[in-house]
Short mmCIF file of C-alpha atoms and ligand atoms in Angstrom, two decimals:
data_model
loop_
_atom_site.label_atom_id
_atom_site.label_comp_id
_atom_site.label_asym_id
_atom_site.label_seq_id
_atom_site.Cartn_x
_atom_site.Cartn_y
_atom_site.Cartn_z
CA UNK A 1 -46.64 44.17 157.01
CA UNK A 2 -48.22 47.82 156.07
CA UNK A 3 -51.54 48.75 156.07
CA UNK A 4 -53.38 47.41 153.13
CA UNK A 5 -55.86 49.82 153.00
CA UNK A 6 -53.20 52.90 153.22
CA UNK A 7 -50.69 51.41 150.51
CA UNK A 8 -54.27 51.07 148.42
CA UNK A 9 -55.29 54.51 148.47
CA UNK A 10 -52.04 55.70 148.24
CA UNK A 11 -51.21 53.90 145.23
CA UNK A 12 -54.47 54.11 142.91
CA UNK A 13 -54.13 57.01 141.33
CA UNK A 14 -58.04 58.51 140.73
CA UNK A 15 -59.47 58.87 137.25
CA UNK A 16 -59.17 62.91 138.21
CA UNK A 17 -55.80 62.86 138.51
CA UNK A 18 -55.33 60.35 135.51
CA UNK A 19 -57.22 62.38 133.26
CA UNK A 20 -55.40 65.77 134.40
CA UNK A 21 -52.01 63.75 133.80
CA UNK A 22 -53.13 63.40 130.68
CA UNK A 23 -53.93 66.60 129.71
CA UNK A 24 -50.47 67.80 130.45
CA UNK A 25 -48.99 65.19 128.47
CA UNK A 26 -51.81 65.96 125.83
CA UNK A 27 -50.79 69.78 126.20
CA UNK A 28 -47.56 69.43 125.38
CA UNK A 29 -47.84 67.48 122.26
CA UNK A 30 -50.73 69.93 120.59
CA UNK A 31 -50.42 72.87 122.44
CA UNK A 32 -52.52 73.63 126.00
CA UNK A 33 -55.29 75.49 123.92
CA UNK A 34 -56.26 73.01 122.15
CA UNK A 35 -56.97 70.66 125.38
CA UNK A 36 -60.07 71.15 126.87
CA UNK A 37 -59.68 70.47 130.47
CA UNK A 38 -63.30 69.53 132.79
CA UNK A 39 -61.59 67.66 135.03
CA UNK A 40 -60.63 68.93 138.20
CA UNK A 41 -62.82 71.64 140.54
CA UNK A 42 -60.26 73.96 141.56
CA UNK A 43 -61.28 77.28 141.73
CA UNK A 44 -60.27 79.61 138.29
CA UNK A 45 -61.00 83.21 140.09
CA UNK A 46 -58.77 84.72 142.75
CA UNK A 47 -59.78 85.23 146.18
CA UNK A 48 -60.85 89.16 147.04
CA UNK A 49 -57.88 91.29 147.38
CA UNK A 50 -59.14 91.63 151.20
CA UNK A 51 -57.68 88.50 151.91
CA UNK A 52 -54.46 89.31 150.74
CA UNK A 53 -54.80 92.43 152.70
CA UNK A 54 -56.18 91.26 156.27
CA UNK A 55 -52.93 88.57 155.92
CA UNK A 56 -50.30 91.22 155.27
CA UNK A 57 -51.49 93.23 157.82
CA UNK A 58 -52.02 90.74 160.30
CA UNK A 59 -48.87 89.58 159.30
CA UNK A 60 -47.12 93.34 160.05
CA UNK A 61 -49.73 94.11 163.29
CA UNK A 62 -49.86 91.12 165.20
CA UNK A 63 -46.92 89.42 167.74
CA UNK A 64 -45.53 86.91 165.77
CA UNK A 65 -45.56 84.35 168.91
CA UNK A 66 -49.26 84.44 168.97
CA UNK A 67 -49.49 84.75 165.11
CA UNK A 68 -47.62 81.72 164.37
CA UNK A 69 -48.55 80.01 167.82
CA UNK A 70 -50.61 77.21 168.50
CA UNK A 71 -54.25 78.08 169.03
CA UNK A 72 -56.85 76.33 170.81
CA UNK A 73 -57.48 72.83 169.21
CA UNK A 74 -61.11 74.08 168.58
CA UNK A 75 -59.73 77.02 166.72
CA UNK A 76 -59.00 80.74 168.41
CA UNK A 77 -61.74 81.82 170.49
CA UNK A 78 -62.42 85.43 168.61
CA UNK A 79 -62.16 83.87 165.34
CA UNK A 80 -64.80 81.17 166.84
CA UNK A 81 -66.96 84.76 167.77
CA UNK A 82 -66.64 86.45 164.39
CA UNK A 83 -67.31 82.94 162.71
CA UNK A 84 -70.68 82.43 164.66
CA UNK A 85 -71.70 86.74 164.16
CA UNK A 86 -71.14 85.93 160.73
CA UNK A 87 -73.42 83.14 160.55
CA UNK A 88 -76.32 84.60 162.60
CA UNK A 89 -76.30 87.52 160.47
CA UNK A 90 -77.09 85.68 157.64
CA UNK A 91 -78.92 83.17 158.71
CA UNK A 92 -80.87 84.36 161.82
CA UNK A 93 -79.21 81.63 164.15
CA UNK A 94 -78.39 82.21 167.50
CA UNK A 95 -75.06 80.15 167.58
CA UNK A 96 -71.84 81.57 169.76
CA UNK A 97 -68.24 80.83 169.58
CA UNK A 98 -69.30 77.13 171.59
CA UNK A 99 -70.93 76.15 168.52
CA UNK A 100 -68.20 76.47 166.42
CA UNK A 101 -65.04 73.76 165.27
CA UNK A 102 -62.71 75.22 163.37
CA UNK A 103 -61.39 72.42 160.88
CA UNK A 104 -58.39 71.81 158.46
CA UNK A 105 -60.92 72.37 155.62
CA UNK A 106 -63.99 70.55 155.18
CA UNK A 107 -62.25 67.13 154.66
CA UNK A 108 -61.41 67.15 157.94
CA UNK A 109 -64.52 68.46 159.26
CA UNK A 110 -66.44 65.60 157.24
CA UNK A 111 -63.40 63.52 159.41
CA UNK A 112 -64.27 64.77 162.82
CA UNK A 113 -67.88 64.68 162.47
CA UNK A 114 -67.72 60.61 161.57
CA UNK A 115 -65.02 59.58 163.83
CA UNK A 116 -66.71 61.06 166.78
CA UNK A 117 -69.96 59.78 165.92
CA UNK A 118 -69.05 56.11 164.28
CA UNK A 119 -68.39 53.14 166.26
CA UNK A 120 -67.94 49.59 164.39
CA UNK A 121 -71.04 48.24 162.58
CA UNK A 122 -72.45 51.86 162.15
CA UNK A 123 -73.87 52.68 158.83
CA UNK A 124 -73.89 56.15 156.94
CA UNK A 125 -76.11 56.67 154.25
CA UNK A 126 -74.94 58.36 151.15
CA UNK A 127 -77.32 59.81 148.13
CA UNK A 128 -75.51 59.16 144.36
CA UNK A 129 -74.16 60.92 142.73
CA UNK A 130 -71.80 61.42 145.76
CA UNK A 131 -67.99 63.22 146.26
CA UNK A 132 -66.21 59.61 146.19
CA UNK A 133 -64.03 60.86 149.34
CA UNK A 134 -67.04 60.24 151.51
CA UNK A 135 -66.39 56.83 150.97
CA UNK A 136 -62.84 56.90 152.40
CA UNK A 137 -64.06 58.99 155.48
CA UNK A 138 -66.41 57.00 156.17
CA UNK A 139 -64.71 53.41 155.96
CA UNK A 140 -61.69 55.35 157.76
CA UNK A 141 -64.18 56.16 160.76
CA UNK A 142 -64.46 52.06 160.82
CA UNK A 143 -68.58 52.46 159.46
CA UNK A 144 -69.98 51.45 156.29
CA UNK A 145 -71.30 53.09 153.71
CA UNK A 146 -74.93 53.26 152.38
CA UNK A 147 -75.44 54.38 149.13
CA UNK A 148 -79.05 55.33 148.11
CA UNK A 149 -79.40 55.61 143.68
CA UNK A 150 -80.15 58.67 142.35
CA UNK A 151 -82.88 60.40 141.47
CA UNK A 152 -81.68 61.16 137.85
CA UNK A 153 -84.89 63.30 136.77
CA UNK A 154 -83.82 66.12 139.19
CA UNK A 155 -81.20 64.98 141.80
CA UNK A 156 -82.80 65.58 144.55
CA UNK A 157 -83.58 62.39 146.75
CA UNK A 158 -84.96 59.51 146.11
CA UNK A 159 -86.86 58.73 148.98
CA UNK A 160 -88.43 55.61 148.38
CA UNK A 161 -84.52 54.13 148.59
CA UNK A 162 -83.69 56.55 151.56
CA UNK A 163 -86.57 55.07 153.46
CA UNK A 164 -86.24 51.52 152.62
CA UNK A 165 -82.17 51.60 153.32
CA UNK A 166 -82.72 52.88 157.37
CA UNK A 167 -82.18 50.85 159.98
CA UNK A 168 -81.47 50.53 163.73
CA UNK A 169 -77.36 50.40 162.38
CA UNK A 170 -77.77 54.10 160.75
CA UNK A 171 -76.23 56.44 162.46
CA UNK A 172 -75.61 59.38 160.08
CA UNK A 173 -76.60 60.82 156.79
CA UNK A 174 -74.99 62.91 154.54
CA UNK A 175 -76.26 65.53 152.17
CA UNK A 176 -74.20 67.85 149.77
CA UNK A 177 -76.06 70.35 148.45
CA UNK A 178 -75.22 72.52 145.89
CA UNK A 179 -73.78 68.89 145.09
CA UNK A 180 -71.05 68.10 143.33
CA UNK A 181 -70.78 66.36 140.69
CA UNK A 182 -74.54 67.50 139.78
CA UNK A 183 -74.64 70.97 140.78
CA UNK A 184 -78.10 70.88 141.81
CA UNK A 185 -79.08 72.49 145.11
CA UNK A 186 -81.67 70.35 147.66
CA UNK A 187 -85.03 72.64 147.46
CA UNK A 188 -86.64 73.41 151.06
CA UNK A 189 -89.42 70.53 150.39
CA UNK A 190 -86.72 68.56 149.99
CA UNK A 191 -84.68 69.22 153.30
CA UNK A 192 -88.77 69.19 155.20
CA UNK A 193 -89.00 66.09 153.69
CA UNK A 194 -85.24 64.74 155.23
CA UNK A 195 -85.84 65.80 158.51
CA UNK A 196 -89.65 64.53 159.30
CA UNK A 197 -88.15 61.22 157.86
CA UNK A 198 -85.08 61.39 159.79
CA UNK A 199 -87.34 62.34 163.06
CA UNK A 200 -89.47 59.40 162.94
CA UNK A 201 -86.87 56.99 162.00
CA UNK A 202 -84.52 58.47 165.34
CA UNK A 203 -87.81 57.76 167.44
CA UNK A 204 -88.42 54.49 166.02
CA UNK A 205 -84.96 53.18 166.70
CA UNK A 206 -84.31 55.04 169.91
CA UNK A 207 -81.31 57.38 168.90
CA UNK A 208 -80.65 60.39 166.64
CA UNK A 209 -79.81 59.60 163.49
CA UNK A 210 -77.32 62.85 162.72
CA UNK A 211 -77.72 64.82 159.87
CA UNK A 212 -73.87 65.64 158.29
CA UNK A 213 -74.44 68.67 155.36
CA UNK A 214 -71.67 69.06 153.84
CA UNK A 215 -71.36 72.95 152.64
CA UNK A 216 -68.42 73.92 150.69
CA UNK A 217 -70.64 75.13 147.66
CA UNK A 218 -73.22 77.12 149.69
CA UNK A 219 -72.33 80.65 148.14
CA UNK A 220 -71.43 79.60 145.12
CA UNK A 221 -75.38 79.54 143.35
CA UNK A 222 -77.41 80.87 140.27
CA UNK A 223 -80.19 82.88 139.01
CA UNK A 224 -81.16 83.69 142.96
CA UNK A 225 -81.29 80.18 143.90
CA UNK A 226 -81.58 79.49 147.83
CA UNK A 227 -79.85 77.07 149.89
CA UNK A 228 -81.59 75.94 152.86
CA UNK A 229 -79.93 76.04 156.52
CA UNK A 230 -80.50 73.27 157.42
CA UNK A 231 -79.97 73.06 161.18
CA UNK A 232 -83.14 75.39 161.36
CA UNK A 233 -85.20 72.29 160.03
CA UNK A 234 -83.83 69.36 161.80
CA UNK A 235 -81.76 69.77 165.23
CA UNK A 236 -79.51 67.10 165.01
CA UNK A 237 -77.81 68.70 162.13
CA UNK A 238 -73.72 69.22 161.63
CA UNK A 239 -72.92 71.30 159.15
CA UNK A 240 -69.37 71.68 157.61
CA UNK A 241 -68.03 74.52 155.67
CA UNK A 242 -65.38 75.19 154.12
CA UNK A 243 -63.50 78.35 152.25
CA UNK A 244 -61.74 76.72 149.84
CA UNK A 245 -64.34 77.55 146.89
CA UNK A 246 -66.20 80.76 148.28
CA UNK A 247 -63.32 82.40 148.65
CA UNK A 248 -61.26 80.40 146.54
CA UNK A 249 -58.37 79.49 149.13
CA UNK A 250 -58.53 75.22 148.58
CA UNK A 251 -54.58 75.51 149.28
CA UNK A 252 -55.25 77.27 152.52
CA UNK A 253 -57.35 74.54 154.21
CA UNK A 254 -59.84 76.28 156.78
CA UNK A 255 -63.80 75.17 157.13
CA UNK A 256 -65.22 74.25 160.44
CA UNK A 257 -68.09 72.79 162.04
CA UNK A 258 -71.58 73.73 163.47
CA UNK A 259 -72.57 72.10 166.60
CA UNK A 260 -75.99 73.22 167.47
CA UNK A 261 -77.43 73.56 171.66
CA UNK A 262 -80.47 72.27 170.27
CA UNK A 263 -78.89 68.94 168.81
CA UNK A 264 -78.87 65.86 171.35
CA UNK A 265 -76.53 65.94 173.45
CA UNK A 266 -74.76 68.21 171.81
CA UNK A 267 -72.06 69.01 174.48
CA UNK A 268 -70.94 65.06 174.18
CA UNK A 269 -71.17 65.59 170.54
CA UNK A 270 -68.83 68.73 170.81
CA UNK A 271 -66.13 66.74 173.04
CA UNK A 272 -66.51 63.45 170.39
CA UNK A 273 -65.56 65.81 167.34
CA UNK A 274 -62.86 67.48 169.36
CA UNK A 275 -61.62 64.14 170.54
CA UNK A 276 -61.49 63.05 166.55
CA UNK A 277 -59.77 65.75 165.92
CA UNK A 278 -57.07 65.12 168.44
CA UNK A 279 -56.58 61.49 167.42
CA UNK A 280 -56.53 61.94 163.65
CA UNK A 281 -53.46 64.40 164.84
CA UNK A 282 -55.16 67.88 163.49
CA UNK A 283 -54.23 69.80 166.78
CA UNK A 284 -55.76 73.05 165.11
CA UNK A 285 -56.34 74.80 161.55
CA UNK A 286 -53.56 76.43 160.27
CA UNK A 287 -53.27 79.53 163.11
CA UNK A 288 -52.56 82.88 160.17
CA UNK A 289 -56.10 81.80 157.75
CA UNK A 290 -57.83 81.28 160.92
CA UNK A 291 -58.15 85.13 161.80
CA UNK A 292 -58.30 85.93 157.81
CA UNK A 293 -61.03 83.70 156.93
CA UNK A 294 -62.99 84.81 160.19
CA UNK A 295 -62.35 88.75 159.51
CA UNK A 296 -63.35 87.54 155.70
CA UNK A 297 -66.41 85.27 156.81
CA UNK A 298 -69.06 87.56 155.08
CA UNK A 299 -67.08 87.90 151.36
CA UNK A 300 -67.24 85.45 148.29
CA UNK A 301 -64.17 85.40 145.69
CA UNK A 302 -66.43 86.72 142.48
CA UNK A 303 -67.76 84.04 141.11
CA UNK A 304 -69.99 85.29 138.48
CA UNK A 305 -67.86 83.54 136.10
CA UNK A 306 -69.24 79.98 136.60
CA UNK A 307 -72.56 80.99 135.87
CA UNK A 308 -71.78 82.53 132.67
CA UNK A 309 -69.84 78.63 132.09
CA UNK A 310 -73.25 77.29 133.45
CA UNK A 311 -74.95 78.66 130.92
CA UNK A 312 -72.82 78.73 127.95
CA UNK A 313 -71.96 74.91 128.15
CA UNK A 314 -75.81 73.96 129.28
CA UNK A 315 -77.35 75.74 125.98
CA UNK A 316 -74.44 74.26 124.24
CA UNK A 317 -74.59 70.82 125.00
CA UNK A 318 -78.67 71.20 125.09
CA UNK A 319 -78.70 72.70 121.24
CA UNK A 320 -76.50 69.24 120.77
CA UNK A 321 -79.06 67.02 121.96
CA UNK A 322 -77.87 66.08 125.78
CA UNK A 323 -79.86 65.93 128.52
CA UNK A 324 -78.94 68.02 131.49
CA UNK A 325 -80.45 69.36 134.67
CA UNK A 326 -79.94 72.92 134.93
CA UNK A 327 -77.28 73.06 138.17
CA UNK A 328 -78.46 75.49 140.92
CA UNK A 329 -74.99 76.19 141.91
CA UNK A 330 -71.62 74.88 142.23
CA UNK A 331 -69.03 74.92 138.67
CA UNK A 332 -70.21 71.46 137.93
CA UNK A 333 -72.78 69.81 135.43
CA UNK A 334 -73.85 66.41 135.16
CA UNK A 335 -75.15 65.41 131.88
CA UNK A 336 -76.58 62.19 130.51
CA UNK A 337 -73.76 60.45 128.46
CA UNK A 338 -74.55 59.50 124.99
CA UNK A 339 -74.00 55.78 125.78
CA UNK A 340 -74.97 53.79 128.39
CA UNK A 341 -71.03 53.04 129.21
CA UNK A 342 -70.16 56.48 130.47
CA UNK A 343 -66.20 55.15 130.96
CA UNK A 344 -66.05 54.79 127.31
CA UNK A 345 -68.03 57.72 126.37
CA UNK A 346 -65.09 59.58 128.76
CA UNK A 347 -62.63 57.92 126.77
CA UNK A 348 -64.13 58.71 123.43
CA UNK A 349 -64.30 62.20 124.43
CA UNK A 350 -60.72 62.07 124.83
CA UNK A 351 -60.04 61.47 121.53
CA UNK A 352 -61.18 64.93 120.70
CA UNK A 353 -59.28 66.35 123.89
CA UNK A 354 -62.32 66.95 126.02
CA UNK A 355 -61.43 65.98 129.77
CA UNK A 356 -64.36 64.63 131.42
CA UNK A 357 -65.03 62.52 134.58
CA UNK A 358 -67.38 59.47 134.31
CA UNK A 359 -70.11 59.34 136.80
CA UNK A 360 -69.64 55.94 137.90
CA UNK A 361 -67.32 56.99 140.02
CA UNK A 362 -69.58 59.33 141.78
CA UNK A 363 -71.91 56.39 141.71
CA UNK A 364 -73.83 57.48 139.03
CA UNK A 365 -73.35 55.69 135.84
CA UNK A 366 -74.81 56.90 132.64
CA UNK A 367 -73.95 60.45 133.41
CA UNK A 368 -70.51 62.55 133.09
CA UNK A 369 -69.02 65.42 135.50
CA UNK A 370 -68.38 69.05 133.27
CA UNK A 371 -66.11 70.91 136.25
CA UNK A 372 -66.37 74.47 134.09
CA UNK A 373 -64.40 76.49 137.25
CA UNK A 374 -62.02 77.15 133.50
CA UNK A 375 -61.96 80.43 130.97
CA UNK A 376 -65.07 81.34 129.98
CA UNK A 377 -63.20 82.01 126.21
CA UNK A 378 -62.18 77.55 126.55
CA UNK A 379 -65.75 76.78 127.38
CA UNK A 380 -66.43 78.63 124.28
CA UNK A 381 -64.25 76.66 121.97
CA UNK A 382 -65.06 73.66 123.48
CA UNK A 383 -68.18 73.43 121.97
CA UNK A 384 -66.82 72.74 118.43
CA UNK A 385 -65.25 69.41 120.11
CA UNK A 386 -68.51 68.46 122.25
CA UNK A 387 -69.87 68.96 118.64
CA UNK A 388 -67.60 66.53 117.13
CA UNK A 389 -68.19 64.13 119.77
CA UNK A 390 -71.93 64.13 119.58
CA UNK A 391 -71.87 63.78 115.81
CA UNK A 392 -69.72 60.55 116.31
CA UNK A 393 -72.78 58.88 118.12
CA UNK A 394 -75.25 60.07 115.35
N1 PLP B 1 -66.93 68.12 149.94
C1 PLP B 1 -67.12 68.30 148.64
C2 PLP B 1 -68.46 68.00 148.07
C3 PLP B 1 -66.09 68.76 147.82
O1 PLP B 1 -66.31 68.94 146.50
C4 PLP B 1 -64.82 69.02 148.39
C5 PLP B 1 -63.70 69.46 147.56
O2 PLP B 1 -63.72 69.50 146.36
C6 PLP B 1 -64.67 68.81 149.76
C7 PLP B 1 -65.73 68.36 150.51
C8 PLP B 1 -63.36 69.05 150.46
O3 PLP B 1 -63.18 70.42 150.60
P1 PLP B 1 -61.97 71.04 151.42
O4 PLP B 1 -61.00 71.58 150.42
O5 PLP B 1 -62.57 72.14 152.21
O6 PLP B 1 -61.40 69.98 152.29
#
């Protein structure tokens, strides 16, 4: 007998990868310019010529045996250096090469963090709307998930919920800001407000509760809008990054993982991700985009282009009468749908070839995911069909 849960996931197809099926097929019949794709959050800019360049000349400089070799399974010690320079310099931390995982992308990070920390009967809590992999992660670390409703006037948190969900079984939160599917970014009230709860509540029940921020959006903001760093506000913070929308290399899978001196125990914590990452079989991120993301670490691809989408679509859809909270960052928006049933507001949107991901899935209901990471010249025409959709409800 398989494993039930493994045949499951690998057979349901998500409503992503439906809907993008569908736009092909949709594509073909009526021609790809007439389908107006939301669905999937794959970066639409190139990464910075520089990374093309550091890999061709690494490529032509360095001995192929140690190029293509094996590094260490906690990623290449001077890639671990220029990682953690990288990071101080922008953030004023004091972290060294010790401090740093390097990860197959921040899916795996997210994967190392929660295996090494989880044990059966553990509980980590989630805040909707949520990237529905966390799920998987975290039921695939053997723990539960928690999910706490969102706060749909601003999506921040809801801490009423947060507060009432702890309990002496939590052993991890996890925070996504910029978020996707909402785009918003957690304000520094916000991440005060996290910690001196998560403080008292690791007191009260006599171990940390770890903090997991999960990062890959962190460069990728509007209008000036700051992110937080979170370890400098609670210590018993992990963060994961990930390249694969700063610099636009989602193919490439590198991100890693900050283990702060200051968190708990954080040497145990170290050896416990490590040790995940050895049983889930990672051995170490791919050896060539190691030393290219690291001697790339302070660039962004240019992203401008999302925020011109941001805006576009949000006066758009605001001039037709949705309601949407301006995001902070990220190439996602989340607005109201025009019906309570966002699944067949999704589906009615089809009808006039609009791609668009219901939020129950992200455990949101009422609310639909816009992923504008697309032409700025579609997310033009598109408004003729968001048009014709929003007339259909009038
Ligand atoms: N976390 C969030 C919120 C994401 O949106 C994604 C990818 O879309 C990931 C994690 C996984 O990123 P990676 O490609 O680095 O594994």
């Amino acid at each position: 007998m398989l494993n039930e849960r493994m045949v499951g996931l690998g057979t349901q197809r998500s409503v992503i990868r439906e809907l993008f099926e569908f736009g092909k097929q949709r594509a073909a019949e009526i021609g790809a310019e007439n389908v107006f794709d939301f669905s999937i959050g794959n970066p639409s800019v190139p990464a910075p010529d520089d990374v093309n360049e550091t890999a061709i000349r690494l490529l032509n400089e360095v001995d192929p045996v140690i190029l293509h070799g094996y590094t260490s399974a906690q990623g290449d010690a001077g890639v671990r250096q220029m990682i953690s320079d990288s990071i101080n310099s922008r953030f004023g931390t004091s972290f060294g090469p010790d401090n740093l995982y390097v990860t197959v992308g921040a899916a795996a990070a997210l994967c190392c963090c929660l295996n090494g920390l989880c044990n059966p009967g553990d509980e980590v809590v989630v805040f909707a709307p949520y990237f529905p992999e966390y799920k998987v992660f975290i039921e695939g670390a053997g723990a539960s998930m928690t999910l706490i409703p969102a706060d749909i006037e601003a999506f921040q948190i809801n801490f009423e919920a947060f507060e009432a969900a702890l309990n002496a079984n939590t052993k991890a939160v996890i925070i996504n800001s910029p978020n996707n599917p909402s785009g918003a970014v957690y304000s520094e009230e916000t991440i005060q407000r996290l910690a001196s709860i998560l403080t008292a509540k690791s007191a009260q029940y006599g171990h940390p509760i770890y903090l997991i921020t999960d990062e890959p959006y962190r460069e990728i903001v509007f209008g000036g809008t700051v992110v937080p760093y979170v370890p400098k506000y609670y210590k018993n913070t992990l963060v994961c990054y990930s390249w694969s929308k700063s610099l636009s290399l989602p193919g490439e899978r590198m991100g890693y993982i900050v283990v702060p001196d200051e968190m708990d125990e954080h040497e145990l914590v170290y050896a416990a991700i490590a040790g995940a990452g050895r049983s889930l079989g990672y051995v170490n991120a791919p050896g060539l985009f190691q030393r290219v993301c690291a001697m790339c670490a302070d660039m962004t691809a240019d992203t401008s282009v999302y925020e011109t989408n941001k805006n576009i679509l949000m006066q758009g859809l605001r001039d037709l009468g949705f309601h949407v909270v301006e995001p902070g960052g990220t190439f996602y928006m989340f607005p109201r749908t025009l019906e309570e049933d966002d699944v067949a507001f999704c589906e009615r949107a089809k009808e006039y070839n609009l791609l668009i991901v219901p939020g129950v899935g992200f455990g949101c209901p009422g609310h639909t995911r816009i992923s504008y990471c697309v032409q700025t010249e579609m997310v033009k025409r598109s408004l003729d069909a968001f048009e014709k959709l929003a007339k259909s409800y009038r």
